[in-house]
Structures are given as structure tokens and as C-alpha cells.
Amino acid sequence: MIRELAEEIVSEASAVEIPLGVLAEAGLYPGTAVLIYSDGDGRIVVRRREDAIRDLLANGAL
């Protein structure tokens, strides 16, 4: 469910600013370690590293 929609432009340095409200909704705060990966056409996933590791352990992948 998308609660806060923001439109940004990818900079020449390949950077995108994520609004604080979106980060807060996702539970991401300064210092949070994240994993970033492509999830198909036009989609990028940003996950807390601890959540991704926990999911891998729960699925027996590690």
C-alpha cells in the first residue's frame, strides 16, 4: 500500500532523494543498513539489511 507518493528525478550522479515521510513509513532512519536491488522493470527494492538476513535464515537459504 502506498501511503505517501513523491516524485523525484534521478540526478546525473545517479542519486535519488527519498522524502523523510517515506523513509519513516518504511522504518528507515539515519544509520539504518539497507540492501538495494532491482526487482524487475522500473522497480527498485530497498530493504533493511536485518530483515533480509532474517528472511534468508527463516527460509534456510543461509
PDB file of C-alpha atoms in Angstrom:
ATOM      1  CA  MET A   1       0.000   0.000   0.000  1.00  0.00           C
ATOM      2  CA  ILE A   2       1.419   3.392  -0.991  1.00  0.00           C
ATOM      3  CA  ARG A   3       0.630   5.990   1.642  1.00  0.00           C
ATOM      4  CA  GLU A   4       2.862   8.859   0.600  1.00  0.00           C
ATOM      5  CA  LEU A   5       3.655   9.437  -3.053  1.00  0.00           C
ATOM      6  CA  ALA A   6       6.640  11.528  -4.049  1.00  0.00           C
ATOM      7  CA  GLU A   7       8.035  12.276  -7.476  1.00  0.00           C
ATOM      8  CA  GLU A   8      11.794  12.626  -7.784  1.00  0.00           C
ATOM      9  CA  ILE A   9      14.283  12.740 -10.651  1.00  0.00           C
ATOM     10  CA  VAL A  10      17.429  10.603 -10.875  1.00  0.00           C
ATOM     11  CA  SER A  11      20.372  13.012 -10.815  1.00  0.00           C
ATOM     12  CA  GLU A  12      23.371  12.965 -13.135  1.00  0.00           C
ATOM     13  CA  ALA A  13      25.214  11.248 -10.254  1.00  0.00           C
ATOM     14  CA  SER A  14      22.542   8.501 -10.235  1.00  0.00           C
ATOM     15  CA  ALA A  15      21.164   9.727  -6.896  1.00  0.00           C
ATOM     16  CA  VAL A  16      17.532   9.941  -5.816  1.00  0.00           C
ATOM     17  CA  GLU A  17      16.374  11.754  -2.682  1.00  0.00           C
ATOM     18  CA  ILE A  18      13.809   9.824  -0.650  1.00  0.00           C
ATOM     19  CA  PRO A  19      11.476  12.069   1.368  1.00  0.00           C
ATOM     20  CA  LEU A  20      11.640  11.713   5.161  1.00  0.00           C
ATOM     21  CA  GLY A  21       7.972  10.714   5.359  1.00  0.00           C
ATOM     22  CA  VAL A  22       8.518   7.786   3.014  1.00  0.00           C
ATOM     23  CA  LEU A  23      11.591   6.681   4.949  1.00  0.00           C
ATOM     24  CA  ALA A  24       9.751   6.930   8.263  1.00  0.00           C
ATOM     25  CA  GLU A  25       6.800   4.891   6.933  1.00  0.00           C
ATOM     26  CA  ALA A  26       9.270   2.192   5.879  1.00  0.00           C
ATOM     27  CA  GLY A  27      11.020   2.258   9.246  1.00  0.00           C
ATOM     28  CA  LEU A  28      14.276   3.539   7.762  1.00  0.00           C
ATOM     29  CA  TYR A  29      16.230   6.107   9.755  1.00  0.00           C
ATOM     30  CA  PRO A  30      19.729   7.613   9.547  1.00  0.00           C
ATOM     31  CA  GLY A  31      22.268   4.866  10.118  1.00  0.00           C
ATOM     32  CA  THR A  32      19.954   2.031   9.014  1.00  0.00           C
ATOM     33  CA  ALA A  33      21.857  -0.529   6.921  1.00  0.00           C
ATOM     34  CA  VAL A  34      19.927  -1.381   3.753  1.00  0.00           C
ATOM     35  CA  LEU A  35      20.179  -3.700   0.763  1.00  0.00           C
ATOM     36  CA  ILE A  36      19.154  -2.306  -2.627  1.00  0.00           C
ATOM     37  CA  TYR A  37      18.325  -4.415  -5.654  1.00  0.00           C
ATOM     38  CA  SER A  38      16.327  -4.359  -8.879  1.00  0.00           C
ATOM     39  CA  ASP A  39      13.022  -6.215  -8.801  1.00  0.00           C
ATOM     40  CA  GLY A  40      12.156  -6.001 -12.472  1.00  0.00           C
ATOM     41  CA  ASP A  41      11.184  -3.377 -14.968  1.00  0.00           C
ATOM     42  CA  GLY A  42      11.323   0.045 -13.323  1.00  0.00           C
ATOM     43  CA  ARG A  43      11.277  -1.284  -9.772  1.00  0.00           C
ATOM     44  CA  ILE A  44      13.951  -0.938  -7.088  1.00  0.00           C
ATOM     45  CA  VAL A  45      13.658  -2.504  -3.633  1.00  0.00           C
ATOM     46  CA  VAL A  46      15.264  -1.012  -0.516  1.00  0.00           C
ATOM     47  CA  ARG A  47      15.189  -3.386   2.475  1.00  0.00           C
ATOM     48  CA  ARG A  48      16.600  -3.175   5.965  1.00  0.00           C
ATOM     49  CA  ARG A  49      19.613  -5.488   5.984  1.00  0.00           C
ATOM     50  CA  GLU A  50      18.459  -7.163   9.210  1.00  0.00           C
ATOM     51  CA  ASP A  51      15.061  -8.015   7.659  1.00  0.00           C
ATOM     52  CA  ALA A  52      16.624  -9.514   4.543  1.00  0.00           C
ATOM     53  CA  ILE A  53      19.026 -11.655   6.605  1.00  0.00           C
ATOM     54  CA  ARG A  54      16.219 -12.795   8.896  1.00  0.00           C
ATOM     55  CA  ASP A  55      14.134 -13.825   5.856  1.00  0.00           C
ATOM     56  CA  LEU A  56      17.063 -15.755   4.380  1.00  0.00           C
ATOM     57  CA  LEU A  57      17.634 -17.592   7.667  1.00  0.00           C
ATOM     58  CA  ALA A  58      13.908 -18.388   8.021  1.00  0.00           C
ATOM     59  CA  ASN A  59      13.892 -19.873   4.505  1.00  0.00           C
ATOM     60  CA  GLY A  60      17.040 -21.921   5.109  1.00  0.00           C
ATOM     61  CA  ALA A  61      18.968 -20.058   2.413  1.00  0.00           C
ATOM     62  CA  LEU A  62      21.995 -19.469   4.650  1.00  0.00           C
TER      63      LEU A  62
END
